[in-house]
Tab-separated table of C-alpha atoms in Angstrom:
chain	number	residue	atom	x	y	z
G	5	UNK	CA	86.354	126.637	34.768
G	6	UNK	CA	86.863	123.202	36.826
G	7	UNK	CA	89.885	121.834	37.850
G	8	UNK	CA	90.304	118.939	34.863
G	9	UNK	CA	89.679	121.511	32.438
G	10	UNK	CA	92.399	123.907	33.659
G	11	UNK	CA	94.691	121.046	33.825
G	12	UNK	CA	93.958	120.247	30.406
G	13	UNK	CA	94.269	123.358	29.205
G	14	UNK	CA	97.668	124.267	30.969
G	15	UNK	CA	98.684	120.663	29.903
G	16	UNK	CA	98.333	121.217	26.288
G	17	UNK	CA	99.825	124.893	26.454
G	18	UNK	CA	102.971	123.656	28.459
G	19	UNK	CA	103.576	120.236	26.420
G	20	UNK	CA	103.589	122.687	23.112
G	21	UNK	CA	106.057	124.987	24.469
G	22	UNK	CA	108.185	122.509	25.811
G	23	UNK	CA	108.002	120.341	22.241
G	24	UNK	CA	108.859	123.404	20.447
G	25	UNK	CA	111.739	124.830	22.365
G	26	UNK	CA	113.471	121.582	23.519
G	27	UNK	CA	113.256	119.187	20.566
G	28	UNK	CA	113.158	121.118	17.407
G	29	UNK	CA	116.739	120.404	16.939
G	30	UNK	CA	116.207	116.646	16.737
G	31	UNK	CA	113.241	117.054	14.457
G	32	UNK	CA	115.527	118.586	12.073
G	33	UNK	CA	118.089	115.783	12.146
G	34	UNK	CA	115.201	112.739	11.671
G	35	UNK	CA	116.068	111.584	15.252
G	36	UNK	CA	114.388	111.729	18.125
G	37	UNK	CA	115.445	111.669	21.970
G	38	UNK	CA	112.537	111.522	24.355
G	39	UNK	CA	112.640	111.929	28.111
G	40	UNK	CA	110.931	109.086	30.171
G	41	UNK	CA	110.181	109.566	33.671
G	42	UNK	CA	109.304	106.353	36.006
G	43	UNK	CA	107.885	105.528	39.192
G	44	UNK	CA	110.650	103.203	40.570
G	45	UNK	CA	114.531	103.429	40.656
G	46	UNK	CA	116.728	101.873	38.334
G	47	UNK	CA	117.029	98.145	38.323
G	48	UNK	CA	113.812	97.411	40.103
G	49	UNK	CA	112.760	93.655	38.964
G	50	UNK	CA	109.708	93.337	36.913
G	51	UNK	CA	108.635	96.672	37.176
G	52	UNK	CA	111.756	98.693	35.801
G	53	UNK	CA	112.732	95.442	33.884
G	54	UNK	CA	109.754	96.104	31.636
G	55	UNK	CA	110.372	99.995	31.131
G	56	UNK	CA	113.832	98.995	30.101
G	57	UNK	CA	112.920	96.257	27.840
G	58	UNK	CA	110.329	98.720	25.502
G	59	UNK	CA	113.380	101.562	25.472
G	60	UNK	CA	115.463	98.647	24.209
G	61	UNK	CA	113.116	97.629	21.766
G	62	UNK	CA	112.381	101.070	20.254
G	63	UNK	CA	116.197	101.994	19.978
G	64	UNK	CA	116.868	98.624	18.287
G	65	UNK	CA	113.597	98.679	16.062
G	66	UNK	CA	114.111	102.407	15.253
G	67	UNK	CA	117.595	101.837	14.133
G	68	UNK	CA	118.684	104.518	16.626
G	69	UNK	CA	116.536	106.999	15.536
G	70	UNK	CA	113.874	107.127	18.264
G	71	UNK	CA	115.800	107.485	21.545
G	72	UNK	CA	114.275	107.227	25.116
G	73	UNK	CA	116.317	108.568	27.840
G	74	UNK	CA	114.993	107.086	31.160
G	75	UNK	CA	114.404	109.209	34.437
G	76	UNK	CA	113.947	106.779	37.445
G	77	UNK	CA	111.932	108.107	40.160
G	78	UNK	CA	113.368	111.156	42.285
G	79	UNK	CA	115.663	112.127	39.566
G	80	UNK	CA	113.646	114.600	37.727
G	81	UNK	CA	110.123	114.086	39.357
G	82	UNK	CA	109.098	112.102	42.544
G	83	UNK	CA	107.727	108.535	41.865
G	84	UNK	CA	104.052	109.763	41.878
G	85	UNK	CA	104.462	112.838	39.883
G	86	UNK	CA	105.289	111.306	36.704
G	87	UNK	CA	101.650	111.736	35.118
G	88	UNK	CA	101.222	115.644	36.064
G	89	UNK	CA	104.987	115.896	34.592
G	90	UNK	CA	104.016	114.226	31.068
G	91	UNK	CA	100.644	115.689	30.853
G	92	UNK	CA	102.039	119.359	31.356
G	93	UNK	CA	104.824	118.912	28.808
G	94	UNK	CA	107.488	118.651	31.475
G	95	UNK	CA	108.655	114.954	30.312
G	96	UNK	CA	107.750	113.336	27.092
G	97	UNK	CA	106.568	109.994	28.526
G	98	UNK	CA	106.106	108.084	31.687
G	99	UNK	CA	106.492	104.601	32.808
G	100	UNK	CA	104.256	103.499	35.936
G	101	UNK	CA	101.132	101.760	37.131
G	102	UNK	CA	98.021	103.687	36.667
G	103	UNK	CA	96.493	103.193	39.725
G	104	UNK	CA	98.872	105.411	41.219
G	105	UNK	CA	96.830	108.715	39.729
G	106	UNK	CA	93.112	107.769	40.977
G	107	UNK	CA	93.033	111.444	42.335
G	108	UNK	CA	93.101	112.424	38.686
G	109	UNK	CA	90.165	109.874	37.830
G	110	UNK	CA	89.048	106.735	39.537
G	111	UNK	CA	88.579	104.828	36.168
G	112	UNK	CA	92.264	104.523	36.153
G	113	UNK	CA	92.151	101.882	38.770
G	114	UNK	CA	90.691	99.419	35.898
G	115	UNK	CA	94.000	100.152	33.863
G	116	UNK	CA	96.368	98.692	36.348
G	117	UNK	CA	94.332	96.115	38.507
G	118	UNK	CA	91.226	95.847	41.001
G	119	UNK	CA	90.449	93.735	43.691
G	120	UNK	CA	88.911	90.521	42.390
G	121	UNK	CA	89.287	91.346	39.056
G	122	UNK	CA	91.266	90.289	36.154
G	123	UNK	CA	94.216	87.730	35.826
G	124	UNK	CA	96.993	88.886	33.822
G	125	UNK	CA	95.471	86.651	30.760
G	126	UNK	CA	91.830	88.248	31.049
G	127	UNK	CA	93.942	91.553	31.288
G	128	UNK	CA	95.197	91.145	27.759
G	129	UNK	CA	91.976	89.667	26.555
G	130	UNK	CA	89.918	92.861	27.307
G	131	UNK	CA	92.675	95.479	26.791
G	132	UNK	CA	93.803	94.165	23.241
G	133	UNK	CA	90.588	92.207	21.661
G	134	UNK	CA	87.711	94.039	23.645
G	135	UNK	CA	88.344	97.604	23.935
G	136	UNK	CA	90.373	98.192	27.085
G	137	UNK	CA	92.761	100.102	24.884
G	138	UNK	CA	90.299	102.423	23.187
G	139	UNK	CA	88.750	103.194	26.651
G	140	UNK	CA	92.368	104.058	27.997
G	141	UNK	CA	92.935	105.866	24.913
G	142	UNK	CA	89.800	108.028	25.627
G	143	UNK	CA	89.903	108.358	29.502
G	144	UNK	CA	93.979	109.567	28.967
G	145	UNK	CA	93.040	112.132	26.300
G	146	UNK	CA	91.508	114.220	28.843
G	147	UNK	CA	94.473	114.532	30.359
G	148	UNK	CA	96.902	115.010	27.353
G	149	UNK	CA	98.306	111.464	27.533
G	150	UNK	CA	98.552	108.659	24.591
G	151	UNK	CA	99.049	105.480	26.639
G	152	UNK	CA	100.321	101.853	26.091
G	153	UNK	CA	100.217	98.539	28.425
G	154	UNK	CA	103.962	98.209	28.964
G	155	UNK	CA	104.266	95.154	31.563
G	156	UNK	CA	102.668	92.743	34.143
G	157	UNK	CA	103.546	91.967	37.237
G	158	UNK	CA	100.958	88.951	37.186
G	159	UNK	CA	99.384	87.754	40.432
G	160	UNK	CA	100.389	89.649	43.320
G	161	UNK	CA	100.746	88.211	46.980
G	162	UNK	CA	98.755	89.481	50.033
G	163	UNK	CA	102.234	91.116	51.251
G	164	UNK	CA	104.855	90.913	54.350
G	165	UNK	CA	103.239	91.300	57.763
G	166	UNK	CA	104.937	91.571	61.235
G	167	UNK	CA	101.974	89.633	62.646
G	168	UNK	CA	99.544	86.769	61.644
G	169	UNK	CA	95.962	87.731	60.457
G	170	UNK	CA	93.778	85.547	61.885
G	171	UNK	CA	90.610	87.175	61.323
G	172	UNK	CA	89.438	90.625	59.955
G	173	UNK	CA	89.473	92.236	63.245
G	174	UNK	CA	93.163	91.926	63.068
G	175	UNK	CA	93.261	94.388	60.142
G	176	UNK	CA	91.831	97.142	62.584
G	177	UNK	CA	94.651	99.825	63.198
G	178	UNK	CA	97.095	97.572	60.551
G	179	UNK	CA	99.680	100.249	59.182
G	180	UNK	CA	100.005	98.738	55.562
G	181	UNK	CA	101.554	99.838	52.449
G	182	UNK	CA	99.212	99.301	49.220
G	183	UNK	CA	97.999	101.630	46.723
G	184	UNK	CA	94.948	101.473	44.398
G	185	UNK	CA	91.260	100.275	45.191
G	186	UNK	CA	93.134	97.575	47.255
G	187	UNK	CA	94.284	100.055	49.422
G	188	UNK	CA	90.894	101.618	49.875
G	189	UNK	CA	89.174	98.087	50.579
G	190	UNK	CA	91.686	97.493	53.653
G	191	UNK	CA	90.978	101.134	54.741
G	192	UNK	CA	87.316	100.347	54.766
G	193	UNK	CA	88.329	97.446	56.905
G	194	UNK	CA	90.058	99.487	59.577
G	195	UNK	CA	93.534	99.597	58.440
G	196	UNK	CA	95.732	102.480	58.275
G	197	UNK	CA	96.841	102.319	54.347
G	198	UNK	CA	100.257	104.073	53.228
G	199	UNK	CA	100.817	105.023	49.595
G	200	UNK	CA	104.387	104.412	49.861
G	201	UNK	CA	106.396	104.548	46.444
G	202	UNK	CA	108.404	101.205	45.734
G	203	UNK	CA	112.132	102.502	46.366
G	204	UNK	CA	110.793	103.580	49.784
G	205	UNK	CA	109.060	100.405	51.008
G	206	UNK	CA	111.908	98.429	52.779
G	207	UNK	CA	113.084	101.713	54.931
G	208	UNK	CA	109.370	102.108	56.016
G	209	UNK	CA	109.168	98.200	56.852
G	210	UNK	CA	112.521	97.813	58.404
G	211	UNK	CA	111.977	101.280	60.313
G	212	UNK	CA	108.660	100.176	61.902
G	213	UNK	CA	106.994	102.987	60.174
G	214	UNK	CA	104.469	100.360	58.659
G	215	UNK	CA	103.461	96.971	59.859
G	216	UNK	CA	103.376	95.253	56.667
G	217	UNK	CA	103.506	95.694	52.608
G	218	UNK	CA	103.159	94.294	49.474
G	219	UNK	CA	104.697	94.822	46.401
G	220	UNK	CA	105.095	92.633	43.407
G	221	UNK	CA	105.942	88.840	43.942
G	222	UNK	CA	108.163	86.577	45.310
G	223	UNK	CA	110.911	87.432	42.687
G	224	UNK	CA	110.680	91.118	43.000
G	225	UNK	CA	110.290	91.298	46.818
G	226	UNK	CA	113.216	88.939	47.319
G	227	UNK	CA	115.371	91.552	45.347
G	228	UNK	CA	114.159	94.100	47.706
G	229	UNK	CA	115.014	92.206	50.653
G	230	UNK	CA	111.709	91.923	52.423
G	231	UNK	CA	112.613	88.454	53.956
G	232	UNK	CA	115.529	90.385	55.924
G	233	UNK	CA	112.777	92.378	57.861
G	234	UNK	CA	110.027	89.681	58.493
G	235	UNK	CA	108.968	86.203	57.539
G	236	UNK	CA	105.374	86.072	57.269
G	237	UNK	CA	104.376	86.079	53.641
G	238	UNK	CA	100.654	85.806	52.287
G	239	UNK	CA	101.259	84.544	49.107
G	240	UNK	CA	97.930	84.879	47.746
G	241	UNK	CA	96.228	88.332	47.471
G	242	UNK	CA	92.787	89.687	46.625
G	243	UNK	CA	93.949	93.081	45.419
G	244	UNK	CA	95.878	92.691	42.243
G	245	UNK	CA	95.235	89.569	40.593
G	246	UNK	CA	96.994	90.824	37.280
G	247	UNK	CA	98.631	94.050	37.469
G	248	UNK	CA	99.490	95.885	33.833
G	249	UNK	CA	102.132	98.549	33.795
G	250	UNK	CA	101.823	101.266	31.180
G	251	UNK	CA	103.975	103.655	28.993
G	252	UNK	CA	101.972	107.135	28.303
G	253	UNK	CA	103.237	109.605	26.033
G	254	UNK	CA	102.341	113.477	26.203
G	255	UNK	CA	99.561	113.624	23.613
G	256	UNK	CA	101.380	116.600	21.748
G	257	UNK	CA	104.778	114.625	21.599
G	258	UNK	CA	102.998	111.382	20.681
G	259	UNK	CA	101.201	113.182	17.476
G	260	UNK	CA	104.598	114.627	16.375
G	261	UNK	CA	106.146	110.949	15.764
G	262	UNK	CA	106.226	109.602	12.493
G	263	UNK	CA	103.739	106.971	11.705
G	264	UNK	CA	106.556	104.631	11.373
G	265	UNK	CA	107.805	105.857	14.645
G	266	UNK	CA	104.370	105.091	16.289
G	267	UNK	CA	104.292	101.751	14.985
G	268	UNK	CA	107.628	100.774	16.521
G	269	UNK	CA	106.488	102.198	19.828
G	270	UNK	CA	103.190	100.168	20.026
G	271	UNK	CA	105.064	96.878	18.619
G	272	UNK	CA	107.677	97.572	21.426
G	273	UNK	CA	105.170	97.754	23.949
G	274	UNK	CA	103.729	94.799	23.269
G	275	UNK	CA	106.644	93.006	22.934
G	276	UNK	CA	107.883	93.974	26.157
G	277	UNK	CA	104.602	93.170	27.780
G	278	UNK	CA	104.663	89.803	26.802
G	279	UNK	CA	108.087	89.161	27.849
G	280	UNK	CA	107.635	90.980	31.326
G	281	UNK	CA	104.745	88.873	31.941
G	282	UNK	CA	106.901	85.667	30.996
G	283	UNK	CA	109.724	87.174	33.629
G	284	UNK	CA	106.992	87.614	36.424
G	285	UNK	CA	105.295	84.257	35.853
G	286	UNK	CA	108.690	82.284	35.104
G	287	UNK	CA	110.777	83.596	38.346
G	288	UNK	CA	108.239	83.490	40.825
G	289	UNK	CA	108.241	80.084	41.772
G	290	UNK	CA	112.024	79.707	42.287
G	291	UNK	CA	112.097	83.076	44.281
G	292	UNK	CA	109.647	81.537	46.423
G	293	UNK	CA	111.568	78.456	47.096
G	294	UNK	CA	114.860	80.608	47.909
G	295	UNK	CA	112.579	82.494	50.212
G	296	UNK	CA	111.135	79.462	52.159
G	297	UNK	CA	114.266	77.995	52.102
G	298	UNK	CA	115.704	81.068	53.952
G	299	UNK	CA	112.986	80.848	56.807
G	300	UNK	CA	109.720	82.646	55.097
G	301	UNK	CA	106.942	81.318	56.092
G	302	UNK	CA	104.098	81.384	53.631
G	303	UNK	CA	100.353	81.902	54.685
G	304	UNK	CA	97.099	82.107	53.475
G	305	UNK	CA	94.369	84.280	54.804
G	306	UNK	CA	91.656	82.651	56.424
G	307	UNK	CA	88.046	82.512	54.276
G	308	UNK	CA	86.089	84.813	56.621
G	309	UNK	CA	89.157	87.496	55.914
G	310	UNK	CA	88.660	86.775	52.217
G	311	UNK	CA	84.940	87.386	52.830
G	312	UNK	CA	85.490	90.559	54.325
G	313	UNK	CA	87.724	91.545	51.421
G	314	UNK	CA	84.908	90.703	48.863
G	315	UNK	CA	82.337	92.593	50.573
G	316	UNK	CA	84.688	95.725	51.291
G	317	UNK	CA	85.692	95.324	47.099
G	318	UNK	CA	82.020	95.539	46.060
G	319	UNK	CA	81.620	98.635	48.149
G	320	UNK	CA	84.467	100.370	46.786
G	321	UNK	CA	84.004	99.350	43.300
G	322	UNK	CA	80.123	100.718	43.387
G	323	UNK	CA	81.413	103.947	44.966
G	324	UNK	CA	81.954	105.719	41.673
G	325	UNK	CA	79.416	104.339	39.341
G	326	UNK	CA	77.989	107.694	39.100
G	327	UNK	CA	80.813	109.067	37.130
G	328	UNK	CA	79.339	108.118	33.275
G	329	UNK	CA	83.241	107.481	32.524
G	330	UNK	CA	84.328	105.213	35.087
G	331	UNK	CA	80.634	103.451	34.744
G	332	UNK	CA	81.312	102.852	30.912
G	333	UNK	CA	84.863	101.219	31.486
G	334	UNK	CA	83.517	99.274	34.368
G	335	UNK	CA	80.776	98.070	32.497
G	336	UNK	CA	83.197	97.030	29.485
G	337	UNK	CA	85.736	95.458	31.927
G	338	UNK	CA	83.420	92.886	33.739
G	339	UNK	CA	81.632	91.959	30.474
G	340	UNK	CA	84.815	91.040	29.165
G	341	UNK	CA	86.043	89.231	32.217
G	342	UNK	CA	83.095	87.430	32.751
G	343	UNK	CA	83.301	86.148	28.879
G	344	UNK	CA	87.130	85.123	29.276
G	345	UNK	CA	86.519	83.343	32.679
G	346	UNK	CA	83.400	81.095	31.147
G	347	UNK	CA	85.854	80.068	28.963
G	348	UNK	CA	88.788	79.336	31.304
G	349	UNK	CA	86.481	77.471	33.916
G	350	UNK	CA	85.614	74.686	31.806
G	351	UNK	CA	88.095	74.673	29.187
G	352	UNK	CA	91.595	75.264	31.140
G	353	UNK	CA	90.142	75.122	34.680
G	354	UNK	CA	88.642	71.188	33.829
G	355	UNK	CA	92.243	70.550	32.001
G	356	UNK	CA	94.351	71.588	35.102
G	357	UNK	CA	92.019	69.626	37.751
G	358	UNK	CA	92.490	66.546	35.289
G	359	UNK	CA	96.220	67.221	34.466
G	360	UNK	CA	96.695	67.427	38.689
G	361	UNK	CA	94.529	64.138	38.893
G	362	UNK	CA	96.195	62.339	36.391
G	363	UNK	CA	99.872	63.200	37.208
G	364	UNK	CA	99.443	62.698	41.031
G	365	UNK	CA	98.498	59.006	40.267
């Protein structure tokens, strides 16, 4: 039996036992209290906001009959251990970013964000209207999970650096925090990539353990205080043009919910996703202005660095195309992205160009 088959078998048995022993009294009363593990500490802007908003919506829509008890990173399991905990039935649901779990399957990258991939709206188009949710369901079911998109950081900046990046050679040996395929791209370009949980980034940057880091965007980054450590901020990034967050249930727990409870979860996640996207996009501009007023210097990568990012990104994307699940999801993802961008370029793109021109006059 291969490792994934073993994990699936173990997870199903563990989840069933946990459900039977822990949740039966709540079922009998017609009420449910589920345990959610998350990948960030309480109060982390944007990321934790999405989880809390979904929890609040679920409680309100169910009139308190379905309650989720949130356990932040480190309180029950570590930030990157939430997938295994829910798969195995040690917790009922997690809220996280799926690209933290590429060691489980590389196709999880597409469910969060990939380099030179979809913007936030393109991601919503694919996930809700072009089969992304169904593909995610199929992938996650291999690990005894049922996922929902639940949060969006929108475009993520290139990050905070303690030295300027003037050429691709400056990436050699750079100790940088970046997860997902973006981190794999930097590694291919010679950086020493660190996948550090969100709750540990500030200390790693302040202590000199790393030379730079990316997180979410001006609003969330300001809240973590990165501007106290360095003032070089690359405001456009290649790695995550629209990063989705997800709430994922243990499959047996999900199937034990009533049809009404399942509908409430679906609607709550969609509402939280929409609100979280607006939060990200609405707050970043004002936050960047505050950071600049405090002395932060926005930077842009030179074009030769962008070209290096592009070449390495294409190589990383192709590495797993021999896996049939990865290939199927990639084909769907890129077909939807091409369809969306073709319209945006001639519709929204031309409108924005003309709007900027007219307003400037």
